[in-house]
Amino acid sequence: MSRQVFLYDQPDRFVAGTVGLPGRRTFFLQAIAGSRVTSVALEKTQVAALAERMDELLDEVVRRSGGSTVVPAVAPTEAADTAPLDTPVEEEFRVGTMALAWDGEDQCMIVEAQALVELEAESEEDLAEAEERLLQDEENGPPMLRVRLTGAQARSFAKRALDVVNAGRPPCPLCSLPLDPEGHVCPRQNGYRRGA
C-alpha cells in the first residue's frame, strides 16, 4: 500500500486545538483548504514543543536576515485565529514524529507530522535500523501531514498553539502539578488534599 500524504500549501487554516474538558483534552493539528479538512491527534507536549521550536526557527530567520525578511517578529493580530476546530473532528492518525524546516527560496515554513508506528525488533540495533528504513521510505512509509506556511501563518500558529496548551488546568501554587476542580493530592503537603 502506498504512503498517504496530506499536502497543504498555505492552507486557509492551520491550527492546534482540543476536544474535551481540561484534564481530559485530546489535542489536534487541523489543516483546512477549501472543503478539505485533515485532523491529526497528538500529545500536549508535542504541541508545546512544535510551537516553541517554530518560534525559535522564525526568530533565527529574522536574526540571520537582519530584519529584512517576510517573517514578522510577532504574530500579526489580523491573522489571529481563535475559532474552534472544524467539526466533526475525524482523526486521520496519531502523530509520532514531527519535523520543521525553513525553505529560504520560497520563504516558507514546512511542518511535517508523521503517524506513530509501532516497531518490533530483537535488539536496539534492529530497532534503530527499522526506524531509519521507515523514515527513508517515501513510497511506503506511514501516513504524513505536510503543511507549508508563510512566516505570518507560522507565527500565528505558534501563538495560538501555546495559548491552547496554557488554557488547561491551573497549576498548584505549591507543586506546579495541575489542579483538578475537586483539588489534588499535593506532594508538598505530604499527601493532604488541597482545594482548588
PDB file of C-alpha atoms in Angstrom:
ATOM      1  CA  MET A   1       0.000   0.000   0.000  1.00  0.00           C
ATOM      2  CA  SER A   2       1.421   3.399  -0.923  1.00  0.00           C
ATOM      3  CA  ARG A   3       2.031   6.115   1.625  1.00  0.00           C
ATOM      4  CA  GLN A   4      -0.789   8.542   2.332  1.00  0.00           C
ATOM      5  CA  VAL A   5       0.460  12.144   2.369  1.00  0.00           C
ATOM      6  CA  PHE A   6      -1.865  15.039   3.197  1.00  0.00           C
ATOM      7  CA  LEU A   7      -0.345  18.108   1.490  1.00  0.00           C
ATOM      8  CA  TYR A   8      -1.373  21.683   2.255  1.00  0.00           C
ATOM      9  CA  ASP A   9       0.417  24.631   0.638  1.00  0.00           C
ATOM     10  CA  GLN A  10      -0.541  27.812   2.500  1.00  0.00           C
ATOM     11  CA  PRO A  11      -3.863  26.387   3.711  1.00  0.00           C
ATOM     12  CA  ASP A  12      -6.861  28.532   4.556  1.00  0.00           C
ATOM     13  CA  ARG A  13      -6.343  27.460   8.155  1.00  0.00           C
ATOM     14  CA  PHE A  14      -3.730  25.529  10.160  1.00  0.00           C
ATOM     15  CA  VAL A  15      -4.325  25.436  13.903  1.00  0.00           C
ATOM     16  CA  ALA A  16      -3.806  23.472  17.078  1.00  0.00           C
ATOM     17  CA  GLY A  17      -6.932  22.834  19.114  1.00  0.00           C
ATOM     18  CA  THR A  18      -8.543  20.491  21.600  1.00  0.00           C
ATOM     19  CA  VAL A  19     -11.607  18.381  22.122  1.00  0.00           C
ATOM     20  CA  GLY A  20     -12.767  17.668  25.673  1.00  0.00           C
ATOM     21  CA  LEU A  21     -12.536  19.228  29.106  1.00  0.00           C
ATOM     22  CA  PRO A  22      -9.287  20.354  30.767  1.00  0.00           C
ATOM     23  CA  GLY A  23      -7.507  17.347  32.181  1.00  0.00           C
ATOM     24  CA  ARG A  24      -9.130  15.111  29.595  1.00  0.00           C
ATOM     25  CA  ARG A  25      -8.422  17.061  26.422  1.00  0.00           C
ATOM     26  CA  THR A  26      -7.302  15.476  23.169  1.00  0.00           C
ATOM     27  CA  PHE A  27      -5.001  17.735  21.153  1.00  0.00           C
ATOM     28  CA  PHE A  28      -5.208  18.044  17.373  1.00  0.00           C
ATOM     29  CA  LEU A  29      -3.493  19.768  14.482  1.00  0.00           C
ATOM     30  CA  GLN A  30      -6.037  20.707  11.837  1.00  0.00           C
ATOM     31  CA  ALA A  31      -5.318  21.855   8.279  1.00  0.00           C
ATOM     32  CA  ILE A  32      -8.090  23.217   6.070  1.00  0.00           C
ATOM     33  CA  ALA A  33      -8.066  24.203   2.399  1.00  0.00           C
ATOM     34  CA  GLY A  34     -11.463  24.770   0.814  1.00  0.00           C
ATOM     35  CA  SER A  35     -13.614  21.764   1.721  1.00  0.00           C
ATOM     36  CA  ARG A  36     -10.613  19.553   2.581  1.00  0.00           C
ATOM     37  CA  VAL A  37     -10.022  19.058   6.312  1.00  0.00           C
ATOM     38  CA  THR A  38      -7.281  16.938   7.877  1.00  0.00           C
ATOM     39  CA  SER A  39      -7.068  16.444  11.647  1.00  0.00           C
ATOM     40  CA  VAL A  40      -4.268  14.548  13.374  1.00  0.00           C
ATOM     41  CA  ALA A  41      -4.085  13.804  17.106  1.00  0.00           C
ATOM     42  CA  LEU A  42      -1.002  14.395  19.225  1.00  0.00           C
ATOM     43  CA  GLU A  43       0.135  14.909  22.798  1.00  0.00           C
ATOM     44  CA  LYS A  44       0.044  18.240  24.634  1.00  0.00           C
ATOM     45  CA  THR A  45       3.834  18.151  24.968  1.00  0.00           C
ATOM     46  CA  GLN A  46       4.173  17.698  21.203  1.00  0.00           C
ATOM     47  CA  VAL A  47       2.007  20.776  20.561  1.00  0.00           C
ATOM     48  CA  ALA A  48       4.085  22.832  23.012  1.00  0.00           C
ATOM     49  CA  ALA A  49       7.379  21.616  21.535  1.00  0.00           C
ATOM     50  CA  LEU A  50       6.214  22.314  17.970  1.00  0.00           C
ATOM     51  CA  ALA A  51       5.079  25.858  18.820  1.00  0.00           C
ATOM     52  CA  GLU A  52       8.234  26.700  20.783  1.00  0.00           C
ATOM     53  CA  ARG A  53      10.559  25.288  18.134  1.00  0.00           C
ATOM     54  CA  MET A  54       8.624  27.064  15.376  1.00  0.00           C
ATOM     55  CA  ASP A  55       9.032  30.410  17.176  1.00  0.00           C
ATOM     56  CA  GLU A  56      12.759  29.726  17.672  1.00  0.00           C
ATOM     57  CA  LEU A  57      13.233  28.882  13.991  1.00  0.00           C
ATOM     58  CA  LEU A  58      11.352  32.003  12.903  1.00  0.00           C
ATOM     59  CA  ASP A  59      13.420  34.139  15.298  1.00  0.00           C
ATOM     60  CA  GLU A  60      16.571  32.671  13.744  1.00  0.00           C
ATOM     61  CA  VAL A  61      15.321  33.505  10.230  1.00  0.00           C
ATOM     62  CA  VAL A  62      14.670  37.111  11.324  1.00  0.00           C
ATOM     63  CA  ARG A  63      18.083  37.327  13.025  1.00  0.00           C
ATOM     64  CA  ARG A  64      20.007  35.945  10.035  1.00  0.00           C
ATOM     65  CA  SER A  65      18.220  38.267   7.612  1.00  0.00           C
ATOM     66  CA  GLY A  66      19.000  41.302   9.739  1.00  0.00           C
ATOM     67  CA  GLY A  67      15.286  42.055   9.919  1.00  0.00           C
ATOM     68  CA  SER A  68      14.810  42.201   6.132  1.00  0.00           C
ATOM     69  CA  THR A  69      12.544  39.176   5.805  1.00  0.00           C
ATOM     70  CA  VAL A  70       8.858  38.487   5.265  1.00  0.00           C
ATOM     71  CA  VAL A  71       8.711  36.868   8.708  1.00  0.00           C
ATOM     72  CA  PRO A  72       7.021  39.099  11.306  1.00  0.00           C
ATOM     73  CA  ALA A  73       8.780  39.433  14.668  1.00  0.00           C
ATOM     74  CA  VAL A  74       5.494  38.665  16.480  1.00  0.00           C
ATOM     75  CA  ALA A  75       2.181  37.111  15.453  1.00  0.00           C
ATOM     76  CA  PRO A  76       0.152  39.669  13.460  1.00  0.00           C
ATOM     77  CA  THR A  77      -3.116  40.490  15.228  1.00  0.00           C
ATOM     78  CA  GLU A  78      -5.082  40.481  11.949  1.00  0.00           C
ATOM     79  CA  ALA A  79      -4.048  36.843  11.376  1.00  0.00           C
ATOM     80  CA  ALA A  80      -5.173  35.663  14.841  1.00  0.00           C
ATOM     81  CA  ASP A  81      -7.411  32.590  14.688  1.00  0.00           C
ATOM     82  CA  THR A  82      -9.394  31.951  17.866  1.00  0.00           C
ATOM     83  CA  ALA A  83     -12.200  29.881  16.324  1.00  0.00           C
ATOM     84  CA  PRO A  84     -12.703  26.293  17.499  1.00  0.00           C
ATOM     85  CA  LEU A  85     -11.669  23.300  15.412  1.00  0.00           C
ATOM     86  CA  ASP A  86     -13.933  22.496  12.476  1.00  0.00           C
ATOM     87  CA  THR A  87     -16.297  19.697  13.428  1.00  0.00           C
ATOM     88  CA  PRO A  88     -16.746  16.850  13.292  1.00  0.00           C
ATOM     89  CA  VAL A  89     -13.104  16.254  14.180  1.00  0.00           C
ATOM     90  CA  GLU A  90     -12.129  12.995  12.488  1.00  0.00           C
ATOM     91  CA  GLU A  91      -8.657  11.764  13.423  1.00  0.00           C
ATOM     92  CA  GLU A  92      -6.612  10.640  10.400  1.00  0.00           C
ATOM     93  CA  PHE A  93      -3.783   9.320  12.590  1.00  0.00           C
ATOM     94  CA  ARG A  94      -1.874   9.873  15.849  1.00  0.00           C
ATOM     95  CA  VAL A  95       1.385  11.793  15.391  1.00  0.00           C
ATOM     96  CA  GLY A  96       4.635  10.041  16.262  1.00  0.00           C
ATOM     97  CA  THR A  97       7.387  12.218  14.810  1.00  0.00           C
ATOM     98  CA  MET A  98       7.431  15.815  13.623  1.00  0.00           C
ATOM     99  CA  ALA A  99       9.868  17.877  11.602  1.00  0.00           C
ATOM    100  CA  LEU A 100      10.262  21.588  10.861  1.00  0.00           C
ATOM    101  CA  ALA A 101      12.230  23.319   8.130  1.00  0.00           C
ATOM    102  CA  TRP A 102      12.539  26.785   6.645  1.00  0.00           C
ATOM    103  CA  ASP A 103      12.513  26.952   2.842  1.00  0.00           C
ATOM    104  CA  GLY A 104      14.674  30.011   2.157  1.00  0.00           C
ATOM    105  CA  GLU A 105      13.917  30.011  -1.553  1.00  0.00           C
ATOM    106  CA  ASP A 106      10.127  30.111  -1.148  1.00  0.00           C
ATOM    107  CA  GLN A 107      10.299  31.928   2.217  1.00  0.00           C
ATOM    108  CA  CYS A 108       8.016  29.465   3.981  1.00  0.00           C
ATOM    109  CA  MET A 109       7.895  27.115   6.962  1.00  0.00           C
ATOM    110  CA  ILE A 110       7.442  23.406   6.298  1.00  0.00           C
ATOM    111  CA  VAL A 111       5.764  21.358   9.036  1.00  0.00           C
ATOM    112  CA  GLU A 112       5.676  17.574   8.795  1.00  0.00           C
ATOM    113  CA  ALA A 113       3.776  15.316  11.186  1.00  0.00           C
ATOM    114  CA  GLN A 114       4.204  11.584  10.644  1.00  0.00           C
ATOM    115  CA  ALA A 115       1.985   8.838  12.066  1.00  0.00           C
ATOM    116  CA  LEU A 116       3.057   6.921  15.141  1.00  0.00           C
ATOM    117  CA  VAL A 117       4.298   3.474  14.160  1.00  0.00           C
ATOM    118  CA  GLU A 118       4.842   0.521  16.460  1.00  0.00           C
ATOM    119  CA  LEU A 119       8.051  -1.289  15.537  1.00  0.00           C
ATOM    120  CA  GLU A 120       9.114  -4.669  16.835  1.00  0.00           C
ATOM    121  CA  ALA A 121      12.768  -5.677  16.914  1.00  0.00           C
ATOM    122  CA  GLU A 122      15.027  -8.179  18.610  1.00  0.00           C
ATOM    123  CA  SER A 123      17.620  -5.605  19.728  1.00  0.00           C
ATOM    124  CA  GLU A 124      18.275  -1.860  19.970  1.00  0.00           C
ATOM    125  CA  GLU A 125      20.323  -2.016  16.748  1.00  0.00           C
ATOM    126  CA  ASP A 126      17.498  -3.767  14.878  1.00  0.00           C
ATOM    127  CA  LEU A 127      15.036  -1.172  16.158  1.00  0.00           C
ATOM    128  CA  ALA A 128      17.277   1.721  15.043  1.00  0.00           C
ATOM    129  CA  GLU A 129      17.666   0.143  11.587  1.00  0.00           C
ATOM    130  CA  ALA A 130      13.901  -0.407  11.276  1.00  0.00           C
ATOM    131  CA  GLU A 131      13.209   3.231  12.262  1.00  0.00           C
ATOM    132  CA  GLU A 132      15.762   4.518   9.733  1.00  0.00           C
ATOM    133  CA  ARG A 133      14.300   2.396   6.912  1.00  0.00           C
ATOM    134  CA  LEU A 134      10.809   3.602   7.766  1.00  0.00           C
ATOM    135  CA  LEU A 135      11.831   7.266   7.773  1.00  0.00           C
ATOM    136  CA  GLN A 136      13.636   6.925   4.421  1.00  0.00           C
ATOM    137  CA  ASP A 137      10.796   5.064   2.680  1.00  0.00           C
ATOM    138  CA  GLU A 138       8.986   7.834   0.784  1.00  0.00           C
ATOM    139  CA  GLU A 139       6.653   5.401  -1.013  1.00  0.00           C
ATOM    140  CA  ASN A 140       5.578   3.040   1.747  1.00  0.00           C
ATOM    141  CA  GLY A 141       6.161   4.993   4.956  1.00  0.00           C
ATOM    142  CA  PRO A 142       3.485   5.859   7.497  1.00  0.00           C
ATOM    143  CA  PRO A 143       0.825   8.495   6.755  1.00  0.00           C
ATOM    144  CA  MET A 144       2.078  12.075   6.925  1.00  0.00           C
ATOM    145  CA  LEU A 145       0.674  15.604   7.085  1.00  0.00           C
ATOM    146  CA  ARG A 146       2.892  18.182   5.314  1.00  0.00           C
ATOM    147  CA  VAL A 147       1.971  21.864   5.570  1.00  0.00           C
ATOM    148  CA  ARG A 148       3.736  24.860   4.015  1.00  0.00           C
ATOM    149  CA  LEU A 149       3.098  28.159   5.829  1.00  0.00           C
ATOM    150  CA  THR A 150       4.031  31.777   5.281  1.00  0.00           C
ATOM    151  CA  GLY A 151       6.019  33.428   8.077  1.00  0.00           C
ATOM    152  CA  ALA A 152       2.867  35.197   9.310  1.00  0.00           C
ATOM    153  CA  GLN A 153       0.857  31.944   9.276  1.00  0.00           C
ATOM    154  CA  ALA A 154       3.626  30.172  11.194  1.00  0.00           C
ATOM    155  CA  ARG A 155       3.808  32.935  13.852  1.00  0.00           C
ATOM    156  CA  SER A 156       0.029  32.856  14.269  1.00  0.00           C
ATOM    157  CA  PHE A 157       0.022  29.056  14.540  1.00  0.00           C
ATOM    158  CA  ALA A 158       2.733  29.123  17.224  1.00  0.00           C
ATOM    159  CA  LYS A 159       0.955  31.786  19.300  1.00  0.00           C
ATOM    160  CA  ARG A 160      -2.392  30.007  19.194  1.00  0.00           C
ATOM    161  CA  ALA A 161      -0.782  26.619  19.937  1.00  0.00           C
ATOM    162  CA  LEU A 162       0.901  27.988  23.075  1.00  0.00           C
ATOM    163  CA  ASP A 163      -2.366  29.643  24.139  1.00  0.00           C
ATOM    164  CA  VAL A 164      -4.194  26.304  23.716  1.00  0.00           C
ATOM    165  CA  VAL A 165      -1.560  24.444  25.748  1.00  0.00           C
ATOM    166  CA  ASN A 166      -1.705  27.042  28.539  1.00  0.00           C
ATOM    167  CA  ALA A 167      -5.534  27.052  28.654  1.00  0.00           C
ATOM    168  CA  GLY A 168      -5.660  23.801  30.605  1.00  0.00           C
ATOM    169  CA  ARG A 169      -5.960  23.235  34.336  1.00  0.00           C
ATOM    170  CA  PRO A 170      -4.284  25.854  36.546  1.00  0.00           C
ATOM    171  CA  PRO A 171      -1.108  24.756  38.344  1.00  0.00           C
ATOM    172  CA  CYS A 172      -0.934  24.175  42.098  1.00  0.00           C
ATOM    173  CA  PRO A 173       0.899  27.152  43.669  1.00  0.00           C
ATOM    174  CA  LEU A 174       2.995  24.760  45.772  1.00  0.00           C
ATOM    175  CA  CYS A 175       3.987  21.895  43.484  1.00  0.00           C
ATOM    176  CA  SER A 176       3.033  23.172  39.988  1.00  0.00           C
ATOM    177  CA  LEU A 177       1.083  19.987  39.209  1.00  0.00           C
ATOM    178  CA  PRO A 178      -2.313  20.600  37.542  1.00  0.00           C
ATOM    179  CA  LEU A 179      -5.244  21.265  39.863  1.00  0.00           C
ATOM    180  CA  ASP A 180      -8.424  19.337  39.186  1.00  0.00           C
ATOM    181  CA  PRO A 181     -11.731  21.063  40.018  1.00  0.00           C
ATOM    182  CA  GLU A 182     -12.008  18.796  43.067  1.00  0.00           C
ATOM    183  CA  GLY A 183      -8.404  19.568  44.124  1.00  0.00           C
ATOM    184  CA  HIS A 184      -5.397  17.244  44.104  1.00  0.00           C
ATOM    185  CA  VAL A 185      -3.072  15.334  46.393  1.00  0.00           C
ATOM    186  CA  CYS A 186      -0.144  17.735  46.707  1.00  0.00           C
ATOM    187  CA  PRO A 187       3.246  16.142  47.350  1.00  0.00           C
ATOM    188  CA  ARG A 188       4.401  19.358  49.050  1.00  0.00           C
ATOM    189  CA  GLN A 189       1.567  18.990  51.595  1.00  0.00           C
ATOM    190  CA  ASN A 190       2.575  15.416  52.472  1.00  0.00           C
ATOM    191  CA  GLY A 191      -0.358  13.999  50.531  1.00  0.00           C
ATOM    192  CA  TYR A 192      -3.122  16.109  52.067  1.00  0.00           C
ATOM    193  CA  ARG A 193      -5.873  17.018  49.630  1.00  0.00           C
ATOM    194  CA  ARG A 194      -5.846  20.690  48.734  1.00  0.00           C
ATOM    195  CA  GLY A 195      -8.891  22.514  47.359  1.00  0.00           C
ATOM    196  CA  ALA A 196      -8.776  24.436  44.079  1.00  0.00           C
TER     197      ALA A 196
END
